[in-house]
Amino acid sequence: NTFSQSSAAGITQRFTRQGVYWRRSSRGWDMISKHIRNPDATAEKHRRIIKLVEYILNPETENATEKCVYHCARGFITGERSLQLNVMIALSEDATRSKNTVEHFMLSWREGEKPTPEQIEELITIWLAEMGLNGCQAIYGLHEDTDNCHLHIAVNRMHPERLECIK
């Protein structure tokens, strides 16, 4: 599965292998996007969402060396974090036939690269579009606890306007 696209972020190709999305730029293959399975799939839906969003925004509660240095959200009518979480949970709970509407992804940069907030926002715009999730709720945070900056994303596949779960 390979396709071409150009943008200000320099993305030229992408392909998928075993759940990992690779990005090719003018410098070579330099970014991955990985779907992270929920380790506690038996927990109630709202508890899984709360735990995921808490980890993204406050990773130091699980690991003292982790730190979220930038965070933001998309697809909400409010900018207040606690309300965003409640709205995400409520919309997810409306999807009674889908057990897991909120998914966890991680995007990772090359060692030593540190994206600006503008680059992160552009990447999120492109990534949501390429994943077919435009308009969906997303809460994301940049972590700097490894040699590679990485962005954790919680995205609700339940579209807030169409009220349908996107596959």
PDB file of C-alpha atoms in Angstrom:
ATOM      1  CA  ASN A   1       0.000   0.000   0.000  1.00  0.00           C
ATOM      2  CA  THR A   2       1.986   2.978  -1.228  1.00  0.00           C
ATOM      3  CA  PHE A   3       0.783   6.382  -2.328  1.00  0.00           C
ATOM      4  CA  SER A   4       2.273   9.792  -3.024  1.00  0.00           C
ATOM      5  CA  GLN A   5       1.488  13.117  -1.421  1.00  0.00           C
ATOM      6  CA  SER A   6       3.402  16.340  -0.993  1.00  0.00           C
ATOM      7  CA  SER A   7       2.951  18.963   1.702  1.00  0.00           C
ATOM      8  CA  ALA A   8       4.779  21.617   3.657  1.00  0.00           C
ATOM      9  CA  ALA A   9       5.826  18.885   6.090  1.00  0.00           C
ATOM     10  CA  GLY A  10       7.707  17.160   3.253  1.00  0.00           C
ATOM     11  CA  ILE A  11       5.729  13.922   3.341  1.00  0.00           C
ATOM     12  CA  THR A  12       6.112  12.140   0.030  1.00  0.00           C
ATOM     13  CA  GLN A  13       5.171   8.490   0.643  1.00  0.00           C
ATOM     14  CA  ARG A  14       3.665   6.230   3.243  1.00  0.00           C
ATOM     15  CA  PHE A  15       3.142   2.526   3.562  1.00  0.00           C
ATOM     16  CA  THR A  16       1.826   0.131   6.172  1.00  0.00           C
ATOM     17  CA  ARG A  17       3.486  -3.012   7.438  1.00  0.00           C
ATOM     18  CA  GLN A  18       2.198  -4.947  10.460  1.00  0.00           C
ATOM     19  CA  GLY A  19       0.279  -1.995  11.922  1.00  0.00           C
ATOM     20  CA  VAL A  20       3.189   0.444  11.613  1.00  0.00           C
ATOM     21  CA  TYR A  21       2.842   3.369   9.222  1.00  0.00           C
ATOM     22  CA  TRP A  22       6.155   4.549   7.758  1.00  0.00           C
ATOM     23  CA  ARG A  23       6.661   8.034   6.356  1.00  0.00           C
ATOM     24  CA  ARG A  24       9.181   8.892   3.689  1.00  0.00           C
ATOM     25  CA  SER A  25      10.432  12.447   3.369  1.00  0.00           C
ATOM     26  CA  SER A  26      13.165  14.001   1.273  1.00  0.00           C
ATOM     27  CA  ARG A  27      15.637  12.689   3.873  1.00  0.00           C
ATOM     28  CA  GLY A  28      14.482   9.069   3.736  1.00  0.00           C
ATOM     29  CA  TRP A  29      12.205   6.955   5.930  1.00  0.00           C
ATOM     30  CA  ASP A  30      12.063   8.988   9.097  1.00  0.00           C
ATOM     31  CA  MET A  31       8.764   8.663  10.924  1.00  0.00           C
ATOM     32  CA  ILE A  32       6.572   5.874  12.117  1.00  0.00           C
ATOM     33  CA  SER A  33       2.973   5.852  13.284  1.00  0.00           C
ATOM     34  CA  LYS A  34       2.090   2.850  15.357  1.00  0.00           C
ATOM     35  CA  HIS A  35      -1.296   1.650  16.587  1.00  0.00           C
ATOM     36  CA  ILE A  36      -0.965   0.718  20.261  1.00  0.00           C
ATOM     37  CA  ARG A  37      -3.365  -1.928  21.485  1.00  0.00           C
ATOM     38  CA  ASN A  38      -5.101  -1.362  24.797  1.00  0.00           C
ATOM     39  CA  PRO A  39      -3.447  -3.547  27.448  1.00  0.00           C
ATOM     40  CA  ASP A  40      -6.673  -3.685  29.486  1.00  0.00           C
ATOM     41  CA  ALA A  41      -9.288  -4.491  26.843  1.00  0.00           C
ATOM     42  CA  THR A  42     -11.628  -5.985  29.461  1.00  0.00           C
ATOM     43  CA  ALA A  43     -11.985  -2.723  31.424  1.00  0.00           C
ATOM     44  CA  GLU A  44     -15.076  -0.589  30.984  1.00  0.00           C
ATOM     45  CA  LYS A  45     -14.927   1.757  27.991  1.00  0.00           C
ATOM     46  CA  HIS A  46     -14.910   4.974  30.029  1.00  0.00           C
ATOM     47  CA  ARG A  47     -12.106   3.710  32.297  1.00  0.00           C
ATOM     48  CA  ARG A  48      -9.911   2.847  29.290  1.00  0.00           C
ATOM     49  CA  ILE A  49     -10.450   6.334  27.822  1.00  0.00           C
ATOM     50  CA  ILE A  50      -9.687   8.095  31.121  1.00  0.00           C
ATOM     51  CA  LYS A  51      -6.510   6.057  31.611  1.00  0.00           C
ATOM     52  CA  LEU A  52      -5.315   6.680  28.042  1.00  0.00           C
ATOM     53  CA  VAL A  53      -5.923  10.434  28.108  1.00  0.00           C
ATOM     54  CA  GLU A  54      -4.330  10.734  31.556  1.00  0.00           C
ATOM     55  CA  TYR A  55      -1.237   8.918  30.262  1.00  0.00           C
ATOM     56  CA  ILE A  56      -1.021  11.176  27.203  1.00  0.00           C
ATOM     57  CA  LEU A  57      -1.361  14.424  29.169  1.00  0.00           C
ATOM     58  CA  ASN A  58       0.313  13.418  32.457  1.00  0.00           C
ATOM     59  CA  PRO A  59       2.706  10.539  31.732  1.00  0.00           C
ATOM     60  CA  GLU A  60       4.776  11.239  34.843  1.00  0.00           C
ATOM     61  CA  THR A  61       1.996   9.651  36.945  1.00  0.00           C
ATOM     62  CA  GLU A  62       3.015   6.260  35.486  1.00  0.00           C
ATOM     63  CA  ASN A  63       6.709   6.908  34.856  1.00  0.00           C
ATOM     64  CA  ALA A  64       8.646   9.675  36.611  1.00  0.00           C
ATOM     65  CA  THR A  65      11.019  10.104  33.656  1.00  0.00           C
ATOM     66  CA  GLU A  66       8.247  10.767  31.127  1.00  0.00           C
ATOM     67  CA  LYS A  67       7.110  14.298  30.435  1.00  0.00           C
ATOM     68  CA  CYS A  68       4.472  15.804  28.161  1.00  0.00           C
ATOM     69  CA  VAL A  69       5.976  18.971  26.670  1.00  0.00           C
ATOM     70  CA  TYR A  70       3.112  19.929  24.345  1.00  0.00           C
ATOM     71  CA  HIS A  71      -0.532  18.920  24.174  1.00  0.00           C
ATOM     72  CA  CYS A  72      -3.638  19.928  22.300  1.00  0.00           C
ATOM     73  CA  ALA A  73      -6.978  18.584  21.070  1.00  0.00           C
ATOM     74  CA  ARG A  74      -9.181  18.641  17.966  1.00  0.00           C
ATOM     75  CA  GLY A  75     -12.846  18.060  17.233  1.00  0.00           C
ATOM     76  CA  PHE A  76     -14.291  19.540  20.421  1.00  0.00           C
ATOM     77  CA  ILE A  77     -16.553  22.551  20.932  1.00  0.00           C
ATOM     78  CA  THR A  78     -14.774  23.374  24.194  1.00  0.00           C
ATOM     79  CA  GLY A  79     -11.155  24.056  25.033  1.00  0.00           C
ATOM     80  CA  GLU A  80     -11.456  22.846  28.632  1.00  0.00           C
ATOM     81  CA  ARG A  81      -9.587  19.572  29.064  1.00  0.00           C
ATOM     82  CA  SER A  82     -11.929  17.953  31.617  1.00  0.00           C
ATOM     83  CA  LEU A  83     -14.964  18.734  29.461  1.00  0.00           C
ATOM     84  CA  GLN A  84     -13.193  17.354  26.383  1.00  0.00           C
ATOM     85  CA  LEU A  85     -12.598  14.082  28.203  1.00  0.00           C
ATOM     86  CA  ASN A  86     -16.252  13.894  29.293  1.00  0.00           C
ATOM     87  CA  VAL A  87     -17.486  14.640  25.758  1.00  0.00           C
ATOM     88  CA  MET A  88     -15.143  11.984  24.314  1.00  0.00           C
ATOM     89  CA  ILE A  89     -16.437   9.421  26.796  1.00  0.00           C
ATOM     90  CA  ALA A  90     -20.095  10.314  26.154  1.00  0.00           C
ATOM     91  CA  LEU A  91     -19.702  10.065  22.379  1.00  0.00           C
ATOM     92  CA  SER A  92     -17.835   6.784  22.691  1.00  0.00           C
ATOM     93  CA  GLU A  93     -20.527   5.368  24.985  1.00  0.00           C
ATOM     94  CA  ASP A  94     -23.117   6.190  22.289  1.00  0.00           C
ATOM     95  CA  ALA A  95     -21.405   3.642  20.039  1.00  0.00           C
ATOM     96  CA  THR A  96     -23.042   0.634  21.666  1.00  0.00           C
ATOM     97  CA  ARG A  97     -22.024  -1.811  18.914  1.00  0.00           C
ATOM     98  CA  SER A  98     -18.333  -0.851  19.001  1.00  0.00           C
ATOM     99  CA  LYS A  99     -16.350  -1.996  22.008  1.00  0.00           C
ATOM    100  CA  ASN A 100     -13.361   0.263  21.430  1.00  0.00           C
ATOM    101  CA  THR A 101     -14.022   3.512  19.567  1.00  0.00           C
ATOM    102  CA  VAL A 102     -11.103   5.417  21.107  1.00  0.00           C
ATOM    103  CA  GLU A 103      -7.790   4.218  19.696  1.00  0.00           C
ATOM    104  CA  HIS A 104      -4.200   4.947  20.752  1.00  0.00           C
ATOM    105  CA  PHE A 105      -1.537   5.805  18.178  1.00  0.00           C
ATOM    106  CA  MET A 106       2.033   6.983  18.499  1.00  0.00           C
ATOM    107  CA  LEU A 107       4.032   8.994  15.951  1.00  0.00           C
ATOM    108  CA  SER A 108       7.791   9.091  16.388  1.00  0.00           C
ATOM    109  CA  TRP A 109      10.441  11.424  14.951  1.00  0.00           C
ATOM    110  CA  ARG A 110      14.076  10.707  14.174  1.00  0.00           C
ATOM    111  CA  GLU A 111      16.560  10.771  17.015  1.00  0.00           C
ATOM    112  CA  GLY A 112      17.449  14.351  17.919  1.00  0.00           C
ATOM    113  CA  GLU A 113      14.540  15.977  16.059  1.00  0.00           C
ATOM    114  CA  LYS A 114      12.226  18.169  18.104  1.00  0.00           C
ATOM    115  CA  PRO A 115       9.090  19.336  16.284  1.00  0.00           C
ATOM    116  CA  THR A 116       7.610  22.786  16.847  1.00  0.00           C
ATOM    117  CA  PRO A 117       3.957  23.169  17.858  1.00  0.00           C
ATOM    118  CA  GLU A 118       3.224  24.327  14.305  1.00  0.00           C
ATOM    119  CA  GLN A 119       4.821  21.173  12.863  1.00  0.00           C
ATOM    120  CA  ILE A 120       2.849  19.008  15.283  1.00  0.00           C
ATOM    121  CA  GLU A 121      -0.415  20.684  14.303  1.00  0.00           C
ATOM    122  CA  GLU A 122       0.361  20.269  10.595  1.00  0.00           C
ATOM    123  CA  LEU A 123       1.254  16.627  11.139  1.00  0.00           C
ATOM    124  CA  ILE A 124      -2.010  15.996  13.014  1.00  0.00           C
ATOM    125  CA  THR A 125      -3.973  17.604  10.168  1.00  0.00           C
ATOM    126  CA  ILE A 126      -2.278  15.377   7.578  1.00  0.00           C
ATOM    127  CA  TRP A 127      -2.390  12.242   9.722  1.00  0.00           C
ATOM    128  CA  LEU A 128      -6.117  12.555  10.544  1.00  0.00           C
ATOM    129  CA  ALA A 129      -6.890  13.120   6.853  1.00  0.00           C
ATOM    130  CA  GLU A 130      -4.806  10.133   5.715  1.00  0.00           C
ATOM    131  CA  MET A 131      -6.375   7.896   8.364  1.00  0.00           C
ATOM    132  CA  GLY A 132      -9.881   8.972   7.265  1.00  0.00           C
ATOM    133  CA  LEU A 133     -10.543  10.569  10.657  1.00  0.00           C
ATOM    134  CA  ASN A 134     -11.100  14.228   9.716  1.00  0.00           C
ATOM    135  CA  GLY A 135     -13.504  15.866  12.154  1.00  0.00           C
ATOM    136  CA  CYS A 136     -13.056  13.162  14.784  1.00  0.00           C
ATOM    137  CA  GLN A 137     -12.107  13.995  18.349  1.00  0.00           C
ATOM    138  CA  ALA A 138      -8.396  13.711  19.103  1.00  0.00           C
ATOM    139  CA  ILE A 139      -6.353  14.476  22.208  1.00  0.00           C
ATOM    140  CA  TYR A 140      -2.595  14.357  21.762  1.00  0.00           C
ATOM    141  CA  GLY A 141       0.624  15.072  23.604  1.00  0.00           C
ATOM    142  CA  LEU A 142       4.329  15.186  22.723  1.00  0.00           C
ATOM    143  CA  HIS A 143       6.571  13.128  25.027  1.00  0.00           C
ATOM    144  CA  GLU A 144      10.339  13.551  25.357  1.00  0.00           C
ATOM    145  CA  ASP A 145      11.409  10.650  27.561  1.00  0.00           C
ATOM    146  CA  THR A 146      13.433   8.812  24.900  1.00  0.00           C
ATOM    147  CA  ASP A 147      15.994   9.735  22.224  1.00  0.00           C
ATOM    148  CA  ASN A 148      13.055  10.134  19.831  1.00  0.00           C
ATOM    149  CA  CYS A 149      10.324  12.697  20.458  1.00  0.00           C
ATOM    150  CA  HIS A 150       7.014  10.949  20.043  1.00  0.00           C
ATOM    151  CA  LEU A 151       3.408  12.054  19.904  1.00  0.00           C
ATOM    152  CA  HIS A 152       0.708   9.993  21.589  1.00  0.00           C
ATOM    153  CA  ILE A 153      -2.765  10.386  20.100  1.00  0.00           C
ATOM    154  CA  ALA A 154      -6.133   9.295  21.491  1.00  0.00           C
ATOM    155  CA  VAL A 155      -8.616   9.471  18.620  1.00  0.00           C
ATOM    156  CA  ASN A 156     -12.325   8.738  18.848  1.00  0.00           C
ATOM    157  CA  ARG A 157     -13.437   6.897  15.707  1.00  0.00           C
ATOM    158  CA  MET A 158     -17.051   7.854  16.500  1.00  0.00           C
ATOM    159  CA  HIS A 159     -17.610  10.933  14.316  1.00  0.00           C
ATOM    160  CA  PRO A 160     -19.267  13.679  16.414  1.00  0.00           C
ATOM    161  CA  GLU A 161     -21.464  15.047  13.602  1.00  0.00           C
ATOM    162  CA  ARG A 162     -22.318  11.955  11.545  1.00  0.00           C
ATOM    163  CA  LEU A 163     -22.614   9.773  14.673  1.00  0.00           C
ATOM    164  CA  GLU A 164     -21.057   6.821  12.900  1.00  0.00           C
ATOM    165  CA  CYS A 165     -18.020   4.808  13.836  1.00  0.00           C
ATOM    166  CA  ILE A 166     -15.233   5.105  11.276  1.00  0.00           C
ATOM    167  CA  LYS A 167     -13.388   1.870  10.541  1.00  0.00           C
TER     168      LYS A 167
END
